[in-house]
Amino acid sequence: MKIYFISSDIKKYKEICKLFPFEIFHKKMDIIEIQGSMEEIVRDKAIRAYNSILGNKSSKNVGNSNRDNEDGNRDTENNKDKNIRAKDIDIGNINTTTSIKNVDNRDGEEDFAVLVDDVSLEMKGLNDFPGPYVKYFLGIGLEKIQKIAFFYGTECTAICSLGLVYKCGGNVCVITSEGRTEGNIIVSDDLGTNEFGFDGIFQPKGYQKSYGEMTVEEKNEISHRAVAVMHMVEKIKDLGIFMK
């Protein structure tokens, strides 16, 4: 079973590949994100991606990682009666509210799974804002975020949530995991060389470097994404899927 990591960010895909102990394929796609908690967002995002690729499989388009899916976020009236609910295998977690298209095999097509991630940055001085809306917050620029942190406090938490959707028997299952790294927004002119997102201004507690100043290997030892992947791999091992 192939696992497709759904993201328009190639740097994020390369980082994910180094963290997982098995092969991950890339599918470039922009997914509409709902407003809600990290749990709600990553579940909905994963299911939207699964539906999009499922639609592409019927058109024999799956596996082309360089091709964007222009129709991936459209759920037509004709498909609504074919939808089923995702099975929630995370005890204690909320049930997903997004339905999944019928997953009956067509013409012996290979089963697949989709993996998505969503990142949050909680700044303590801003009552955990921007949270899961950090992508839009980054739009003001790192320098302005540094100035905000200077006045309201630098302490923050970087969070990565992963969502995996796959076929399990006659159902479709959703697995989620989360990783957190405590740290501070650093007020510095040096944003490092490897930064993307808020890497250049986020310094994990106990370290003298920002993510942006670390090598990929150093970052992957401690990052919020690395922790989320570790928890996801543990769940996958416990369930006995994908791994021999």
PDB file of C-alpha atoms in Angstrom:
ATOM      1  CA  MET A   1       0.000   0.000   0.000  1.00  0.00           C
ATOM      2  CA  LYS A   2       1.420   3.357  -1.026  1.00  0.00           C
ATOM      3  CA  ILE A   3       1.330   6.306   1.357  1.00  0.00           C
ATOM      4  CA  TYR A   4       0.988   9.719  -0.286  1.00  0.00           C
ATOM      5  CA  PHE A   5       2.107  12.770   1.659  1.00  0.00           C
ATOM      6  CA  ILE A   6      -0.160  15.616   0.584  1.00  0.00           C
ATOM      7  CA  SER A   7       1.511  19.012   0.565  1.00  0.00           C
ATOM      8  CA  SER A   8       2.407  21.846  -1.757  1.00  0.00           C
ATOM      9  CA  ASP A   9       5.658  22.318   0.214  1.00  0.00           C
ATOM     10  CA  ILE A  10       8.535  20.220  -1.144  1.00  0.00           C
ATOM     11  CA  LYS A  11      10.763  21.105   1.842  1.00  0.00           C
ATOM     12  CA  LYS A  12       8.195  19.660   4.206  1.00  0.00           C
ATOM     13  CA  TYR A  13       8.010  16.480   2.100  1.00  0.00           C
ATOM     14  CA  LYS A  14      11.794  16.047   2.182  1.00  0.00           C
ATOM     15  CA  GLU A  15      11.750  16.427   5.954  1.00  0.00           C
ATOM     16  CA  ILE A  16       8.947  13.876   6.315  1.00  0.00           C
ATOM     17  CA  CYS A  17      10.830  11.377   4.121  1.00  0.00           C
ATOM     18  CA  LYS A  18      13.853  11.514   6.415  1.00  0.00           C
ATOM     19  CA  LEU A  19      11.694  10.896   9.482  1.00  0.00           C
ATOM     20  CA  PHE A  20       9.593   7.898   8.406  1.00  0.00           C
ATOM     21  CA  PRO A  21      11.150   4.400   8.333  1.00  0.00           C
ATOM     22  CA  PHE A  22       9.322   3.479   5.119  1.00  0.00           C
ATOM     23  CA  GLU A  23       8.834   5.036   1.705  1.00  0.00           C
ATOM     24  CA  ILE A  24       6.523   8.029   1.407  1.00  0.00           C
ATOM     25  CA  PHE A  25       5.335   9.327  -1.975  1.00  0.00           C
ATOM     26  CA  HIS A  26       4.596  12.976  -2.656  1.00  0.00           C
ATOM     27  CA  LYS A  27       1.368  14.341  -4.068  1.00  0.00           C
ATOM     28  CA  LYS A  28       1.398  18.102  -4.564  1.00  0.00           C
ATOM     29  CA  MET A  29      -1.994  19.483  -3.640  1.00  0.00           C
ATOM     30  CA  ASP A  30      -3.514  22.461  -1.844  1.00  0.00           C
ATOM     31  CA  ILE A  31      -6.264  21.401   0.546  1.00  0.00           C
ATOM     32  CA  ILE A  32      -8.955  23.719   1.845  1.00  0.00           C
ATOM     33  CA  GLU A  33      -8.628  23.994   5.633  1.00  0.00           C
ATOM     34  CA  ILE A  34     -11.587  24.428   7.934  1.00  0.00           C
ATOM     35  CA  GLN A  35     -11.532  26.580  11.057  1.00  0.00           C
ATOM     36  CA  GLY A  36     -11.348  24.597  14.253  1.00  0.00           C
ATOM     37  CA  SER A  37      -8.992  22.833  16.631  1.00  0.00           C
ATOM     38  CA  MET A  38      -5.791  21.179  15.436  1.00  0.00           C
ATOM     39  CA  GLU A  39      -7.519  17.800  15.771  1.00  0.00           C
ATOM     40  CA  GLU A  40     -10.501  18.872  13.684  1.00  0.00           C
ATOM     41  CA  ILE A  41      -8.359  20.565  11.036  1.00  0.00           C
ATOM     42  CA  VAL A  42      -5.942  17.676  10.457  1.00  0.00           C
ATOM     43  CA  ARG A  43      -8.737  15.073  10.296  1.00  0.00           C
ATOM     44  CA  ASP A  44     -10.760  17.101   7.828  1.00  0.00           C
ATOM     45  CA  LYS A  45      -7.648  17.865   5.774  1.00  0.00           C
ATOM     46  CA  ALA A  46      -6.660  14.183   5.596  1.00  0.00           C
ATOM     47  CA  ILE A  47     -10.120  13.096   4.488  1.00  0.00           C
ATOM     48  CA  ARG A  48     -10.363  15.815   1.844  1.00  0.00           C
ATOM     49  CA  ALA A  49      -7.010  14.653   0.467  1.00  0.00           C
ATOM     50  CA  TYR A  50      -8.138  11.010   0.500  1.00  0.00           C
ATOM     51  CA  ASN A  51     -11.328  11.899  -1.373  1.00  0.00           C
ATOM     52  CA  SER A  52      -9.346  13.880  -3.910  1.00  0.00           C
ATOM     53  CA  ILE A  53      -6.938  11.035  -4.698  1.00  0.00           C
ATOM     54  CA  LEU A  54      -9.793   8.526  -4.683  1.00  0.00           C
ATOM     55  CA  GLY A  55     -11.445  10.580  -7.409  1.00  0.00           C
ATOM     56  CA  ASN A  56      -8.184  10.712  -9.333  1.00  0.00           C
ATOM     57  CA  LYS A  57      -7.755   6.939  -9.105  1.00  0.00           C
ATOM     58  CA  SER A  58     -10.968   6.450 -11.012  1.00  0.00           C
ATOM     59  CA  SER A  59      -9.460   8.648 -13.725  1.00  0.00           C
ATOM     60  CA  LYS A  60      -6.107   6.802 -13.570  1.00  0.00           C
ATOM     61  CA  ASN A  61      -4.298   9.985 -12.491  1.00  0.00           C
ATOM     62  CA  VAL A  62      -2.885   8.844  -9.167  1.00  0.00           C
ATOM     63  CA  GLY A  63       0.891   8.694  -8.709  1.00  0.00           C
ATOM     64  CA  ASN A  64       1.836  11.788 -10.678  1.00  0.00           C
ATOM     65  CA  SER A  65       3.455  13.823  -7.931  1.00  0.00           C
ATOM     66  CA  ASN A  66       4.117  16.751 -10.249  1.00  0.00           C
ATOM     67  CA  ARG A  67       0.517  17.263 -11.231  1.00  0.00           C
ATOM     68  CA  ASP A  68      -1.828  19.423  -9.180  1.00  0.00           C
ATOM     69  CA  ASN A  69      -5.363  18.226  -8.700  1.00  0.00           C
ATOM     70  CA  GLU A  70      -7.510  21.145  -9.784  1.00  0.00           C
ATOM     71  CA  ASP A  71     -10.752  19.450  -8.805  1.00  0.00           C
ATOM     72  CA  GLY A  72      -9.554  17.937  -5.534  1.00  0.00           C
ATOM     73  CA  ASN A  73     -11.626  20.118  -3.251  1.00  0.00           C
ATOM     74  CA  ARG A  74     -14.945  19.757  -5.092  1.00  0.00           C
ATOM     75  CA  ASP A  75     -17.490  17.366  -3.659  1.00  0.00           C
ATOM     76  CA  THR A  76     -20.333  17.126  -6.139  1.00  0.00           C
ATOM     77  CA  GLU A  77     -23.944  16.335  -5.404  1.00  0.00           C
ATOM     78  CA  ASN A  78     -23.574  13.114  -7.411  1.00  0.00           C
ATOM     79  CA  ASN A  79     -20.958  11.805  -4.971  1.00  0.00           C
ATOM     80  CA  LYS A  80     -22.842  12.524  -1.760  1.00  0.00           C
ATOM     81  CA  ASP A  81     -24.903   9.335  -1.842  1.00  0.00           C
ATOM     82  CA  LYS A  82     -21.714   7.283  -2.220  1.00  0.00           C
ATOM     83  CA  ASN A  83     -20.082   8.682   0.894  1.00  0.00           C
ATOM     84  CA  ILE A  84     -19.383   6.694   4.044  1.00  0.00           C
ATOM     85  CA  ARG A  85     -18.185   7.812   7.444  1.00  0.00           C
ATOM     86  CA  ALA A  86     -14.584   7.384   8.483  1.00  0.00           C
ATOM     87  CA  LYS A  87     -13.953   5.005  11.337  1.00  0.00           C
ATOM     88  CA  ASP A  88     -12.261   6.755  14.252  1.00  0.00           C
ATOM     89  CA  ILE A  89      -9.636   4.449  15.743  1.00  0.00           C
ATOM     90  CA  ASP A  90      -8.267   6.982  18.237  1.00  0.00           C
ATOM     91  CA  ILE A  91     -10.100   6.231  21.474  1.00  0.00           C
ATOM     92  CA  GLY A  92     -11.097   9.430  23.212  1.00  0.00           C
ATOM     93  CA  ASN A  93     -10.605  11.623  20.169  1.00  0.00           C
ATOM     94  CA  ILE A  94     -13.405  13.449  18.397  1.00  0.00           C
ATOM     95  CA  ASN A  95     -15.199  11.851  15.491  1.00  0.00           C
ATOM     96  CA  THR A  96     -14.516  13.327  12.106  1.00  0.00           C
ATOM     97  CA  THR A  97     -17.404  15.181  10.500  1.00  0.00           C
ATOM     98  CA  THR A  98     -16.173  14.850   6.927  1.00  0.00           C
ATOM     99  CA  SER A  99     -17.432  11.813   5.040  1.00  0.00           C
ATOM    100  CA  ILE A 100     -15.343   9.662   2.726  1.00  0.00           C
ATOM    101  CA  LYS A 101     -16.241   8.435  -0.721  1.00  0.00           C
ATOM    102  CA  ASN A 102     -17.056   4.785  -1.286  1.00  0.00           C
ATOM    103  CA  VAL A 103     -13.796   2.840  -1.197  1.00  0.00           C
ATOM    104  CA  ASP A 104     -14.777  -0.380  -2.937  1.00  0.00           C
ATOM    105  CA  ASN A 105     -11.906  -1.566  -5.139  1.00  0.00           C
ATOM    106  CA  ARG A 106     -12.300  -0.760  -8.812  1.00  0.00           C
ATOM    107  CA  ASP A 107     -10.671  -3.019 -11.397  1.00  0.00           C
ATOM    108  CA  GLY A 108      -8.135  -4.367  -8.915  1.00  0.00           C
ATOM    109  CA  GLU A 109      -6.677  -0.950  -8.151  1.00  0.00           C
ATOM    110  CA  GLU A 110      -4.100  -0.885  -5.387  1.00  0.00           C
ATOM    111  CA  ASP A 111      -5.130   0.413  -1.964  1.00  0.00           C
ATOM    112  CA  PHE A 112      -3.473   3.596  -0.802  1.00  0.00           C
ATOM    113  CA  ALA A 113      -3.257   5.886   2.206  1.00  0.00           C
ATOM    114  CA  VAL A 114      -2.841   9.627   2.541  1.00  0.00           C
ATOM    115  CA  LEU A 115      -0.803  11.510   5.113  1.00  0.00           C
ATOM    116  CA  VAL A 116      -1.184  15.202   5.907  1.00  0.00           C
ATOM    117  CA  ASP A 117       0.296  17.477   8.507  1.00  0.00           C
ATOM    118  CA  ASP A 118      -0.734  20.756  10.036  1.00  0.00           C
ATOM    119  CA  VAL A 119       1.444  23.070  12.093  1.00  0.00           C
ATOM    120  CA  SER A 120       0.496  25.373  14.931  1.00  0.00           C
ATOM    121  CA  LEU A 121       2.441  28.010  16.858  1.00  0.00           C
ATOM    122  CA  GLU A 122       1.097  29.004  20.262  1.00  0.00           C
ATOM    123  CA  MET A 123       2.565  32.224  21.655  1.00  0.00           C
ATOM    124  CA  LYS A 124       1.943  32.363  25.398  1.00  0.00           C
ATOM    125  CA  GLY A 125       1.875  36.160  25.538  1.00  0.00           C
ATOM    126  CA  LEU A 126      -0.911  36.186  22.947  1.00  0.00           C
ATOM    127  CA  ASN A 127      -3.060  33.570  24.719  1.00  0.00           C
ATOM    128  CA  ASP A 128      -1.805  30.855  22.317  1.00  0.00           C
ATOM    129  CA  PHE A 129      -2.523  32.896  19.181  1.00  0.00           C
ATOM    130  CA  PRO A 130      -1.971  32.332  16.219  1.00  0.00           C
ATOM    131  CA  GLY A 131      -2.371  28.603  16.905  1.00  0.00           C
ATOM    132  CA  PRO A 132      -3.383  26.634  13.783  1.00  0.00           C
ATOM    133  CA  TYR A 133      -3.649  29.865  11.789  1.00  0.00           C
ATOM    134  CA  VAL A 134       0.099  30.425  11.868  1.00  0.00           C
ATOM    135  CA  LYS A 135       0.340  30.296   8.063  1.00  0.00           C
ATOM    136  CA  TYR A 136      -1.650  33.503   7.814  1.00  0.00           C
ATOM    137  CA  PHE A 137       0.218  35.064  10.739  1.00  0.00           C
ATOM    138  CA  LEU A 138       3.505  34.444   8.933  1.00  0.00           C
ATOM    139  CA  GLY A 139       2.170  36.670   6.173  1.00  0.00           C
ATOM    140  CA  ILE A 140       3.121  39.759   8.195  1.00  0.00           C
ATOM    141  CA  GLY A 141       6.780  38.694   8.061  1.00  0.00           C
ATOM    142  CA  LEU A 142       9.226  37.263  10.595  1.00  0.00           C
ATOM    143  CA  GLU A 143      10.544  40.675  11.653  1.00  0.00           C
ATOM    144  CA  LYS A 144       7.096  41.865  12.732  1.00  0.00           C
ATOM    145  CA  ILE A 145       6.492  38.613  14.598  1.00  0.00           C
ATOM    146  CA  GLN A 146       9.786  39.177  16.424  1.00  0.00           C
ATOM    147  CA  LYS A 147       8.647  42.677  17.417  1.00  0.00           C
ATOM    148  CA  ILE A 148       5.339  41.312  18.708  1.00  0.00           C
ATOM    149  CA  ALA A 149       7.217  38.688  20.743  1.00  0.00           C
ATOM    150  CA  PHE A 150       9.543  41.372  22.141  1.00  0.00           C
ATOM    151  CA  PHE A 151       6.566  43.267  23.597  1.00  0.00           C
ATOM    152  CA  TYR A 152       4.269  40.390  24.595  1.00  0.00           C
ATOM    153  CA  GLY A 153       6.678  37.576  25.444  1.00  0.00           C
ATOM    154  CA  THR A 154       8.853  35.161  23.507  1.00  0.00           C
ATOM    155  CA  GLU A 155       7.694  31.874  25.065  1.00  0.00           C
ATOM    156  CA  CYS A 156       5.860  29.643  22.600  1.00  0.00           C
ATOM    157  CA  THR A 157       5.086  26.070  21.574  1.00  0.00           C
ATOM    158  CA  ALA A 158       5.480  24.603  18.092  1.00  0.00           C
ATOM    159  CA  ILE A 159       2.961  21.838  17.372  1.00  0.00           C
ATOM    160  CA  CYS A 160       2.665  19.377  14.497  1.00  0.00           C
ATOM    161  CA  SER A 161      -0.453  17.263  13.977  1.00  0.00           C
ATOM    162  CA  LEU A 162      -0.408  14.345  11.528  1.00  0.00           C
ATOM    163  CA  GLY A 163      -3.434  12.672  10.004  1.00  0.00           C
ATOM    164  CA  LEU A 164      -3.333   9.332   8.170  1.00  0.00           C
ATOM    165  CA  VAL A 165      -6.340   7.951   6.270  1.00  0.00           C
ATOM    166  CA  TYR A 166      -6.300   4.387   4.932  1.00  0.00           C
ATOM    167  CA  LYS A 167      -8.621   1.526   4.060  1.00  0.00           C
ATOM    168  CA  CYS A 168      -8.986  -1.080   6.798  1.00  0.00           C
ATOM    169  CA  GLY A 169     -11.228  -3.979   5.886  1.00  0.00           C
ATOM    170  CA  GLY A 170     -14.553  -2.587   4.774  1.00  0.00           C
ATOM    171  CA  ASN A 171     -13.969   0.687   6.602  1.00  0.00           C
ATOM    172  CA  VAL A 172     -11.767   3.723   6.240  1.00  0.00           C
ATOM    173  CA  CYS A 173      -9.723   4.569   9.320  1.00  0.00           C
ATOM    174  CA  VAL A 174      -8.205   7.818  10.507  1.00  0.00           C
ATOM    175  CA  ILE A 175      -5.108   7.908  12.714  1.00  0.00           C
ATOM    176  CA  THR A 176      -3.817  11.127  14.240  1.00  0.00           C
ATOM    177  CA  SER A 177      -0.706  12.002  16.206  1.00  0.00           C
ATOM    178  CA  GLU A 178       0.743  15.160  17.685  1.00  0.00           C
ATOM    179  CA  GLY A 179       4.193  16.464  18.539  1.00  0.00           C
ATOM    180  CA  ARG A 180       5.080  19.500  20.639  1.00  0.00           C
ATOM    181  CA  THR A 181       8.315  21.409  21.127  1.00  0.00           C
ATOM    182  CA  GLU A 182       8.606  24.181  23.696  1.00  0.00           C
ATOM    183  CA  GLY A 183      10.746  27.155  22.815  1.00  0.00           C
ATOM    184  CA  ASN A 184      11.054  30.885  22.326  1.00  0.00           C
ATOM    185  CA  ILE A 185      10.812  33.406  19.534  1.00  0.00           C
ATOM    186  CA  ILE A 186      14.305  34.830  19.232  1.00  0.00           C
ATOM    187  CA  VAL A 187      14.849  38.469  18.426  1.00  0.00           C
ATOM    188  CA  SER A 188      17.843  38.262  16.118  1.00  0.00           C
ATOM    189  CA  ASP A 189      18.937  39.442  12.705  1.00  0.00           C
ATOM    190  CA  ASP A 190      20.354  35.983  11.957  1.00  0.00           C
ATOM    191  CA  LEU A 191      17.526  33.781  10.657  1.00  0.00           C
ATOM    192  CA  GLY A 192      19.796  30.873   9.731  1.00  0.00           C
ATOM    193  CA  THR A 193      20.217  29.229   6.353  1.00  0.00           C
ATOM    194  CA  ASN A 194      17.781  26.302   6.419  1.00  0.00           C
ATOM    195  CA  GLU A 195      14.697  28.153   7.614  1.00  0.00           C
ATOM    196  CA  PHE A 196      11.215  27.826   6.244  1.00  0.00           C
ATOM    197  CA  GLY A 197       8.017  28.844   7.961  1.00  0.00           C
ATOM    198  CA  PHE A 198       8.979  30.117  11.412  1.00  0.00           C
ATOM    199  CA  ASP A 199      12.183  28.038  11.599  1.00  0.00           C
ATOM    200  CA  GLY A 200      14.392  31.125  11.539  1.00  0.00           C
ATOM    201  CA  ILE A 201      12.912  32.625  14.710  1.00  0.00           C
ATOM    202  CA  PHE A 202      12.010  29.528  16.764  1.00  0.00           C
ATOM    203  CA  GLN A 203      14.612  28.364  19.269  1.00  0.00           C
ATOM    204  CA  PRO A 204      13.816  25.113  21.137  1.00  0.00           C
ATOM    205  CA  LYS A 205      14.303  25.211  24.887  1.00  0.00           C
ATOM    206  CA  GLY A 206      17.723  24.000  25.965  1.00  0.00           C
ATOM    207  CA  TYR A 207      19.359  24.839  22.629  1.00  0.00           C
ATOM    208  CA  GLN A 208      21.411  27.795  21.491  1.00  0.00           C
ATOM    209  CA  LYS A 209      20.334  27.520  17.852  1.00  0.00           C
ATOM    210  CA  SER A 210      17.083  28.252  16.078  1.00  0.00           C
ATOM    211  CA  TYR A 211      15.588  25.608  13.806  1.00  0.00           C
ATOM    212  CA  GLY A 212      16.900  27.672  10.905  1.00  0.00           C
ATOM    213  CA  GLU A 213      20.467  27.476  12.201  1.00  0.00           C
ATOM    214  CA  MET A 214      20.347  23.706  12.672  1.00  0.00           C
ATOM    215  CA  THR A 215      21.217  21.091  10.119  1.00  0.00           C
ATOM    216  CA  VAL A 216      18.335  18.925   8.917  1.00  0.00           C
ATOM    217  CA  GLU A 217      19.706  16.076  11.027  1.00  0.00           C
ATOM    218  CA  GLU A 218      19.868  18.240  14.165  1.00  0.00           C
ATOM    219  CA  LYS A 219      16.353  19.543  13.686  1.00  0.00           C
ATOM    220  CA  ASN A 220      14.964  16.068  13.030  1.00  0.00           C
ATOM    221  CA  GLU A 221      16.225  14.902  16.424  1.00  0.00           C
ATOM    222  CA  ILE A 222      13.998  17.313  18.365  1.00  0.00           C
ATOM    223  CA  SER A 223      11.403  19.010  16.159  1.00  0.00           C
ATOM    224  CA  HIS A 224       7.647  18.995  16.746  1.00  0.00           C
ATOM    225  CA  ARG A 225       7.259  17.188  13.407  1.00  0.00           C
ATOM    226  CA  ALA A 226       9.784  14.530  14.459  1.00  0.00           C
ATOM    227  CA  VAL A 227       7.841  13.899  17.671  1.00  0.00           C
ATOM    228  CA  ALA A 228       4.550  13.648  15.762  1.00  0.00           C
ATOM    229  CA  VAL A 229       6.106  11.159  13.318  1.00  0.00           C
ATOM    230  CA  MET A 230       7.502   9.094  16.184  1.00  0.00           C
ATOM    231  CA  HIS A 231       4.028   8.803  17.729  1.00  0.00           C
ATOM    232  CA  MET A 232       2.487   8.006  14.336  1.00  0.00           C
ATOM    233  CA  VAL A 233       5.016   5.232  13.679  1.00  0.00           C
ATOM    234  CA  GLU A 234       4.276   3.772  17.122  1.00  0.00           C
ATOM    235  CA  LYS A 235       0.559   3.641  16.294  1.00  0.00           C
ATOM    236  CA  ILE A 236       1.260   2.100  12.887  1.00  0.00           C
ATOM    237  CA  LYS A 237       3.425  -0.587  14.505  1.00  0.00           C
ATOM    238  CA  ASP A 238       0.758  -1.327  17.111  1.00  0.00           C
ATOM    239  CA  LEU A 239      -1.860  -1.729  14.374  1.00  0.00           C
ATOM    240  CA  GLY A 240       0.446  -3.838  12.191  1.00  0.00           C
ATOM    241  CA  ILE A 241      -0.166  -1.816   9.034  1.00  0.00           C
ATOM    242  CA  PHE A 242       2.361  -0.773   6.354  1.00  0.00           C
ATOM    243  CA  MET A 243       5.230  -2.344   8.271  1.00  0.00           C
ATOM    244  CA  LYS A 244       6.437  -5.925   7.976  1.00  0.00           C
TER     245      LYS A 244
END
